[in-house]
Short mmCIF file of C-alpha atoms in Angstrom, two decimals:
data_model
loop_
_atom_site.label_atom_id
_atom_site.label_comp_id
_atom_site.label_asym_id
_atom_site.label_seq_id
_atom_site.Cartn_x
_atom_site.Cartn_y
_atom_site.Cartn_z
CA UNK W 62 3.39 37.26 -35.05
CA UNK W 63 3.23 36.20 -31.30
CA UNK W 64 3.54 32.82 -30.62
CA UNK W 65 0.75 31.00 -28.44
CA UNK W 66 1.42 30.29 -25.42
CA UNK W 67 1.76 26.77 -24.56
CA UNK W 68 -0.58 24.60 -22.47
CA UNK W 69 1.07 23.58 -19.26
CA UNK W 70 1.48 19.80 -19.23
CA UNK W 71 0.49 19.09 -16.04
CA UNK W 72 -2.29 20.37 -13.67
CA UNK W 73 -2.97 20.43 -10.50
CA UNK W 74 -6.42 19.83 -8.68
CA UNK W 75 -7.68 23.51 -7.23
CA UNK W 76 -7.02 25.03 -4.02
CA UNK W 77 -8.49 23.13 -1.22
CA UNK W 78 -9.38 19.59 -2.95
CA UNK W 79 -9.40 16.55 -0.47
CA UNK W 80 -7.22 13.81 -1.17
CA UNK W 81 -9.54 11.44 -3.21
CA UNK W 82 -10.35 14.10 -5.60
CA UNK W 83 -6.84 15.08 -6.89
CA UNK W 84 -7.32 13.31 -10.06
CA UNK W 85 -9.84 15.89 -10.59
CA UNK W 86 -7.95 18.33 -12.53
CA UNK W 87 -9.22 20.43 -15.40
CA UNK W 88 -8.18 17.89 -17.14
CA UNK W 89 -10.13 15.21 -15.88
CA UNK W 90 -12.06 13.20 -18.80
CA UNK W 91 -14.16 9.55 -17.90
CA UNK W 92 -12.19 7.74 -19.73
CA UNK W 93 -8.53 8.85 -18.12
CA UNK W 94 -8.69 6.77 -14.75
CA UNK W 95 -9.58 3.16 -16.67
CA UNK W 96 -6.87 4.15 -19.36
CA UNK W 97 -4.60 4.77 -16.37
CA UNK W 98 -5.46 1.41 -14.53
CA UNK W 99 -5.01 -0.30 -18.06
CA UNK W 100 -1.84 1.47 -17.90
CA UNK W 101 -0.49 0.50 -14.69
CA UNK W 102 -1.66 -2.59 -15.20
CA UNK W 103 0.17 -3.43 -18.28
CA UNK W 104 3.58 -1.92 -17.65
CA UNK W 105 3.65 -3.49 -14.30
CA UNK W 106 3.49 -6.65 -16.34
CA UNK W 107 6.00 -6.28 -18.68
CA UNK W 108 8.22 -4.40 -16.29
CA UNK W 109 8.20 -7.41 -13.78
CA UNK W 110 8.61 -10.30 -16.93
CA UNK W 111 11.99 -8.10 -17.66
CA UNK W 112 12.67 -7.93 -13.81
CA UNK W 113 12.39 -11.78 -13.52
CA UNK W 114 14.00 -12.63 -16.76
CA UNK W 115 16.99 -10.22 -16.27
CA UNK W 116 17.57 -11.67 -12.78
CA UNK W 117 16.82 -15.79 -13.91
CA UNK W 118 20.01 -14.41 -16.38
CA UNK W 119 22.38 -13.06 -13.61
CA UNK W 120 21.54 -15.57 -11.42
CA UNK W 121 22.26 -18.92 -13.79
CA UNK W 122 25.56 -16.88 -14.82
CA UNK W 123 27.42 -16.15 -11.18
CA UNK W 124 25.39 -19.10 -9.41
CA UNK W 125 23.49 -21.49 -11.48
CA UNK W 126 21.19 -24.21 -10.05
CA UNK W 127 17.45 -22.73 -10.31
CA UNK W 128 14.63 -25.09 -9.17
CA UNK W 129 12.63 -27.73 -11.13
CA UNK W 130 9.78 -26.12 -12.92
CA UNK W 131 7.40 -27.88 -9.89
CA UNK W 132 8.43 -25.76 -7.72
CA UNK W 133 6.63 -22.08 -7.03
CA UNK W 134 9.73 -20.92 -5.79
CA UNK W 135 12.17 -20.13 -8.82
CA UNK W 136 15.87 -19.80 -6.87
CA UNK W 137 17.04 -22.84 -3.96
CA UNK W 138 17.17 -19.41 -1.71
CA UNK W 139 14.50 -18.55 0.19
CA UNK W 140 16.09 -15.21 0.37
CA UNK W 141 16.53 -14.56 -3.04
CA UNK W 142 12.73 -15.50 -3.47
CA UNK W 143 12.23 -13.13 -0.97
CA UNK W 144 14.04 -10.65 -2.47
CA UNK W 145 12.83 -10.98 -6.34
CA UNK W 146 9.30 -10.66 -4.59
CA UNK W 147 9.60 -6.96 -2.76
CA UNK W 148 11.19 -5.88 -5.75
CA UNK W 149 8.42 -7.07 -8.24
CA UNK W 150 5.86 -5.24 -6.05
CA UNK W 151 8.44 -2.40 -5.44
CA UNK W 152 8.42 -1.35 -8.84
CA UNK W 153 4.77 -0.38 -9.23
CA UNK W 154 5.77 2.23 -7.16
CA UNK W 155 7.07 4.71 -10.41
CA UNK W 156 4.26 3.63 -12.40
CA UNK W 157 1.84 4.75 -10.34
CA UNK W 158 3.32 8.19 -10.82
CA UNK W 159 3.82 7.59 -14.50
CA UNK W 160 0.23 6.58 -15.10
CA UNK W 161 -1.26 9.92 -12.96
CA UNK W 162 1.37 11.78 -15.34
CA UNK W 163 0.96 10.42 -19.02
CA UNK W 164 -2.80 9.69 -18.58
CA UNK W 165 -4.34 11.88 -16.15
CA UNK W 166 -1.94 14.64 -16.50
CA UNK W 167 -1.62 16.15 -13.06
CA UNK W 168 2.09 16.10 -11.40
CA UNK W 169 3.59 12.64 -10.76
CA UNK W 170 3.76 12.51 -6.89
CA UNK W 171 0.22 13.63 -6.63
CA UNK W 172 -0.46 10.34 -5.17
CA UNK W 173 1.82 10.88 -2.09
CA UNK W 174 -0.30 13.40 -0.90
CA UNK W 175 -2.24 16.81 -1.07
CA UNK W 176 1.15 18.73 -1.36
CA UNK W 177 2.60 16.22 -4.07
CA UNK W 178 4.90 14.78 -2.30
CA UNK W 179 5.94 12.31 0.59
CA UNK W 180 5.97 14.14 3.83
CA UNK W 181 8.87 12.54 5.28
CA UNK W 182 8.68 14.43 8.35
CA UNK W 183 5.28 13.37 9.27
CA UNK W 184 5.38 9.67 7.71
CA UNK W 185 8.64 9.38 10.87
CA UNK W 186 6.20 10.71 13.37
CA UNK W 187 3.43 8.09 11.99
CA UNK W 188 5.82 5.92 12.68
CA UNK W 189 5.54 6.59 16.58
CA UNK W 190 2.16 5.01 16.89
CA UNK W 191 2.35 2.06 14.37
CA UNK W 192 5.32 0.99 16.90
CA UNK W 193 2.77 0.79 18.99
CA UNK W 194 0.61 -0.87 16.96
CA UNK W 195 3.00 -4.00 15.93
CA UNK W 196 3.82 -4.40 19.45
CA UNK W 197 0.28 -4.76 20.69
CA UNK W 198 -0.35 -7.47 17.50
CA UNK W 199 2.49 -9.85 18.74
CA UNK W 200 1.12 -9.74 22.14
CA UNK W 201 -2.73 -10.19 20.99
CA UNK W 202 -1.49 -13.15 18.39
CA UNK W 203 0.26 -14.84 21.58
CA UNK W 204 -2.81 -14.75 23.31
CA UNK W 205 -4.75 -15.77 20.64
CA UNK W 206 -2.39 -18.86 20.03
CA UNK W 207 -2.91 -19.62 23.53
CA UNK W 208 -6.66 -20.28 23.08
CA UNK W 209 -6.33 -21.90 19.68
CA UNK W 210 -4.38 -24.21 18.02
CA UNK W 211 -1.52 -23.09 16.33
CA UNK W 212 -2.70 -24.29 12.23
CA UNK W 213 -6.35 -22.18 13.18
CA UNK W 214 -4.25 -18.70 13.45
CA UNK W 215 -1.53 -17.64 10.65
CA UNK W 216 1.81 -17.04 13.24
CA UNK W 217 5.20 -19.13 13.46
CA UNK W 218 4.97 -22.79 14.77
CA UNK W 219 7.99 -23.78 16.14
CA UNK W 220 11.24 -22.49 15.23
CA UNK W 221 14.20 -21.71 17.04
CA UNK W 222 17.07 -18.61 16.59
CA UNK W 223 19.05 -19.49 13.99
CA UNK W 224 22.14 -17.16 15.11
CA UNK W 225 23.32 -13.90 13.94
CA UNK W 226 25.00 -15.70 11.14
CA UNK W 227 22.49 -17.57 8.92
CA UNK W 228 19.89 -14.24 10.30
CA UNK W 229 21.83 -11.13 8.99
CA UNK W 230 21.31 -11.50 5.35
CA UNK W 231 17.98 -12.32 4.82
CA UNK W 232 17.85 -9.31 8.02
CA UNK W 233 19.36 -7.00 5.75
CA UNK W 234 17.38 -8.17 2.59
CA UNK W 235 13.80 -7.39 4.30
CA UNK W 236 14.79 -4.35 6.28
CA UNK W 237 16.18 -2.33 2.32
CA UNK W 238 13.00 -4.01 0.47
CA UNK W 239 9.85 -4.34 2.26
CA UNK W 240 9.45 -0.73 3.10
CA UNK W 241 9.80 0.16 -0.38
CA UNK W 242 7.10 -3.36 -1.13
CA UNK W 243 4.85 -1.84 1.51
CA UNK W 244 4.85 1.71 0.33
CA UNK W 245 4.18 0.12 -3.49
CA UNK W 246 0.94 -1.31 -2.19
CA UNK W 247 -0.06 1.70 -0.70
CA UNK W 248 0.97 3.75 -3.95
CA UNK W 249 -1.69 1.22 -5.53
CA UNK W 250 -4.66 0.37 -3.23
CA UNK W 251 -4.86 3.85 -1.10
CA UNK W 252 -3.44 6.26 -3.95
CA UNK W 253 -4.23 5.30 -7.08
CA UNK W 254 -7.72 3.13 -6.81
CA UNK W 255 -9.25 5.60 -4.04
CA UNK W 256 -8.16 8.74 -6.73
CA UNK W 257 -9.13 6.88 -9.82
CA UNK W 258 -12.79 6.19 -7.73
CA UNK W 259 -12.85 9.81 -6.36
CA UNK W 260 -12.15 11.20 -10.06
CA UNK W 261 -16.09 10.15 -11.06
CA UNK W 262 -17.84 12.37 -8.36
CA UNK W 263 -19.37 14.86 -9.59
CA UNK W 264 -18.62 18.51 -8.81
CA UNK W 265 -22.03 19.09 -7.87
CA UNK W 266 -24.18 17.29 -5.32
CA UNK W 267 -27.28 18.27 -7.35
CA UNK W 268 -29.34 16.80 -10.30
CA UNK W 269 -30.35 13.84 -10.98
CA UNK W 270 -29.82 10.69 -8.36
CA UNK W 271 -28.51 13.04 -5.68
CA UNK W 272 -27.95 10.77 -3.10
CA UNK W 273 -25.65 8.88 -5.59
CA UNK W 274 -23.87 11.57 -6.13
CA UNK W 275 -23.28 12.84 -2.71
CA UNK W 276 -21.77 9.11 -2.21
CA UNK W 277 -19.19 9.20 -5.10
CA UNK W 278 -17.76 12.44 -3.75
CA UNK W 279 -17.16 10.94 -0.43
CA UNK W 280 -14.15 8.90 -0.28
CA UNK W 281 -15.64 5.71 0.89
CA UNK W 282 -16.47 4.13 -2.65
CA UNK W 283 -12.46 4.12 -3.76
CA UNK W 284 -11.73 3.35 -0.01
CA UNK W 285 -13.97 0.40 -0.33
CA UNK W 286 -12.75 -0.62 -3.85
CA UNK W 287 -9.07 -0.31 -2.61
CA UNK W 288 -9.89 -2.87 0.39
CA UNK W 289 -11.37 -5.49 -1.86
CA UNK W 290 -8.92 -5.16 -4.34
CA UNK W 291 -5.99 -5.18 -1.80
CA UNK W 292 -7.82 -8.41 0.21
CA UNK W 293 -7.76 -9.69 -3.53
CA UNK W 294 -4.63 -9.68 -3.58
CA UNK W 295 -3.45 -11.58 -0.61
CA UNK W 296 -4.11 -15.27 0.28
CA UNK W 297 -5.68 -15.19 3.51
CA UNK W 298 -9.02 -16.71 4.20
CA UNK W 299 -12.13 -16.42 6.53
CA UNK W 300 -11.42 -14.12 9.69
CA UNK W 301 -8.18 -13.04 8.32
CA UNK W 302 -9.59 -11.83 5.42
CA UNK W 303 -11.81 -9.72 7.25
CA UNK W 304 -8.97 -8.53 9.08
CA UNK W 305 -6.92 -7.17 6.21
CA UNK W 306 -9.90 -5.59 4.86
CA UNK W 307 -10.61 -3.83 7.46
CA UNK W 308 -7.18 -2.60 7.88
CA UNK W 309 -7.28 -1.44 4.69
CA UNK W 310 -10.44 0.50 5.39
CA UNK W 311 -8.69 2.24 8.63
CA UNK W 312 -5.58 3.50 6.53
CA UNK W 313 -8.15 4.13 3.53
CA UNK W 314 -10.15 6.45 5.49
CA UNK W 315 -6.47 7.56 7.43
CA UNK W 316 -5.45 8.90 4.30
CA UNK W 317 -7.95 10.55 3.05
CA UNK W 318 -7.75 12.48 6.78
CA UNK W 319 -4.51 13.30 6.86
CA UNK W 320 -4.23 14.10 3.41
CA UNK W 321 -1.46 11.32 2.26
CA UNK W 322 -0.14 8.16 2.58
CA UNK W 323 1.97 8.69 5.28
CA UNK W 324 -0.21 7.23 7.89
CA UNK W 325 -0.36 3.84 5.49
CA UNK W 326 2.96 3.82 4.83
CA UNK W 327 4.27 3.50 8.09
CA UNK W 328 1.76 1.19 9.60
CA UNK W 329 2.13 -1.15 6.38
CA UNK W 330 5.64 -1.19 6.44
CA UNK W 331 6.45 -1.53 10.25
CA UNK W 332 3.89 -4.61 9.83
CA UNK W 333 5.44 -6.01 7.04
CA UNK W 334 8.92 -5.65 8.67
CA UNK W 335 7.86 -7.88 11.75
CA UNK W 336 5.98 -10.21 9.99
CA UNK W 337 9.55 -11.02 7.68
CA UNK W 338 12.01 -11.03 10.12
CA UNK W 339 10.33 -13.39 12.94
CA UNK W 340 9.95 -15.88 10.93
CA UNK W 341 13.47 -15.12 9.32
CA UNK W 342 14.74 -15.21 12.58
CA UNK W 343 12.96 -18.38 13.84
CA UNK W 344 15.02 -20.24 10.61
CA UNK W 345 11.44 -20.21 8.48
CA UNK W 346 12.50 -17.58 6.20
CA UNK W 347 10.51 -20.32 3.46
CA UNK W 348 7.29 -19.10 5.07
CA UNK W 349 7.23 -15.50 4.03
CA UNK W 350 4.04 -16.54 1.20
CA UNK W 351 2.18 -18.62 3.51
CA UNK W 352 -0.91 -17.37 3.81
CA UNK W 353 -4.17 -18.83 5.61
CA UNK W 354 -7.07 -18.16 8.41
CA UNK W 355 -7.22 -16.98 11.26
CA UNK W 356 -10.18 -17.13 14.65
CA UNK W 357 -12.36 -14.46 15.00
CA UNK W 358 -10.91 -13.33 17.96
CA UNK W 359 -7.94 -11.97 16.06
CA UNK W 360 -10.32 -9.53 14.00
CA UNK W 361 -11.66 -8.63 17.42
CA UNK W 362 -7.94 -7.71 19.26
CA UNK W 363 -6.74 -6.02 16.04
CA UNK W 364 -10.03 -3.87 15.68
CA UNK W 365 -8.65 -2.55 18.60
CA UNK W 366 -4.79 -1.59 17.83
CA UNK W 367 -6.05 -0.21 14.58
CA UNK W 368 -9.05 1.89 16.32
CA UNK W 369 -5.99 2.82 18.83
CA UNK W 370 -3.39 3.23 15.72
CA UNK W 371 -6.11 6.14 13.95
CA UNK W 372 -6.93 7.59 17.12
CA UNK W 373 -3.13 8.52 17.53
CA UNK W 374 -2.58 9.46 14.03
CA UNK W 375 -5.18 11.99 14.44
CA UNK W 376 -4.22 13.31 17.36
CA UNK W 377 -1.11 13.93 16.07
CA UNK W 378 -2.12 15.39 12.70
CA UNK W 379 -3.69 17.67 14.71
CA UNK W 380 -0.60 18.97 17.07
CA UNK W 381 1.47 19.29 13.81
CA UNK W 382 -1.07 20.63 11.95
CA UNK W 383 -1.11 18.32 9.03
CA UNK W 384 -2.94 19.57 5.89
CA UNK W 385 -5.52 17.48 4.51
CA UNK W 386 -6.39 19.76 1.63
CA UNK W 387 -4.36 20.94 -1.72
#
């Protein structure tokens, strides 16, 4: 008697699918995103409580001394708080992929990107304009400091070089960490939210409610769910809140262009680098959680470098011919 032949365990979303939709396999069932985000959610918990308990251990064993229970900050290093931080977010990273592949069933990079996996190639040429990009912020947020006091914008006040001595570790710690904390929140707010969103559109634009269901298989209800949750998620207030959420909108809708994270990846991490290591530099490495405000002429200069940042993308997804489809 022939055996039956087995049922892959994995599948992939068909030929020419647009980012958003990839969690719309043959497979696809209502309930498998919110079981996934349950998922995620839960072994990101327990995975960080073993994180920060197995480091607390190693830490009171070579070095002793942790901080009174009053304090947020756990270690007397700002650096080490630095560095238990990126590594808590960095994590989420693997169980983004583990959730698309227990739950959803569909291969475990699918969340990279249309061809299932990080385009290295093209996330170094993003990298090109978000140069630009972080370059054109520090100039804006000088201006802007110029015109405002410095506690009504969220930038350094004061500070002065510390030296290549007291700089080069907590250097070394950000440059190794935040681009894999950056690419984490990207794995989470522009992969797996816009996805789990894009799963629910329907196949069809007809039936019942059409117009509802011509806007669920458009990207822009996950993009918009991904923004909230990511402004959510970060301490800022007023202006600057509008500011993150709209950059989270630009690399949203980036992503689903260019068919991966690339694009978010680089602009989020190059960001993230400069925002660490001034301060680090400047001797405030205890400032890397301070969060705040910010004027409204901020939101209006960065509008710009991000309208300038997806302009270049696309041009150049378009001279190397990036795909955007499975």
């Amino acid at each position: 008697m022939p055996y039956a032949q087995r049922e892959p365990r994995t599948v992939q979303a068909p030929s020419g699918t647009p980012y958003h939709r990839l969690a719309r396999t043959a497979k696809h069932v209502w309930w498998r995103p919110l079981v996934g985000t349950l998922l995620l959610a839960a072994t990101g918990f327990f995975a960080m409580t073993f994180v920060v308990i197995g480091w607390v251990i190693v830490h009171e064993l070579v070095a002793g001394g942790l901080r009174a229970p009053k304090n947020a900050d756990i270690f007397p290093s700002d650096t080490e708080n630095l560095a238990l931080a990126l590594v808590l977010l960095a994590i989420l990273t693997p169980l983004v992929g583990l959730s698309a592949w227990l739950v959803q069933r569909r291969p475990f990079w699918s969340v990279a990107s249309v061809l299932n996996r990080i385009r290295w190639r093209w996330l170094l040429w993003c990298c090109v304009p978000a140069v630009g990009y972080v370059a054109y912020s520090y100039l804006a947020g000088l201006l802007v400091d110029a015109v405002f006091p410095p506690q009504d914008s969220i930038g350094i006040e004061g500070g002065a070089w510390i030296g290549w001595g007291a700089f080069v570790v907590p250097a070394l710690v950000i440059v190794f960490l935040v681009p894999f904390q950056s690419t984490a929140e990207e794995f989470v707010f522009r992969g797996w939210l816009v996805q789990a969103v894009g799963a629910y559109g329907p196949d069809s634009a007809e039936g019942k409610a059409p117009w509802l269901r011509k806007l669920f298989r458009t990207p822009w209800p996950g993009i918009v769910v991904g923004g909230a949750a990511f402004v959510l998620g970060h301490g800022y207030t007023g202006w600057a809140m509008a500011d993150v959420f709209l950059f989270a909108v630009t690399v949203g809708w980036l992503t689903v262009r260019t068919g991966g994270l690339e694009a978010a990846i680089a602009l989020h991490a190059l960001n993230n680098l400069f925002a660490f290591l001034l301060p680090a530099a400047m001797g405030q490495g205890s400032a890397w959680d301070q969060q705040g405000g910010a004027p409204w002429t901020l939101l209006v200069f960065d509008s710009i470098g991000l309208g300038a940042y997806a302009v270049a993308v696309l041009w150049l997804a378009r001279r190397r011919e990036i795909s955007r489809l499975s």
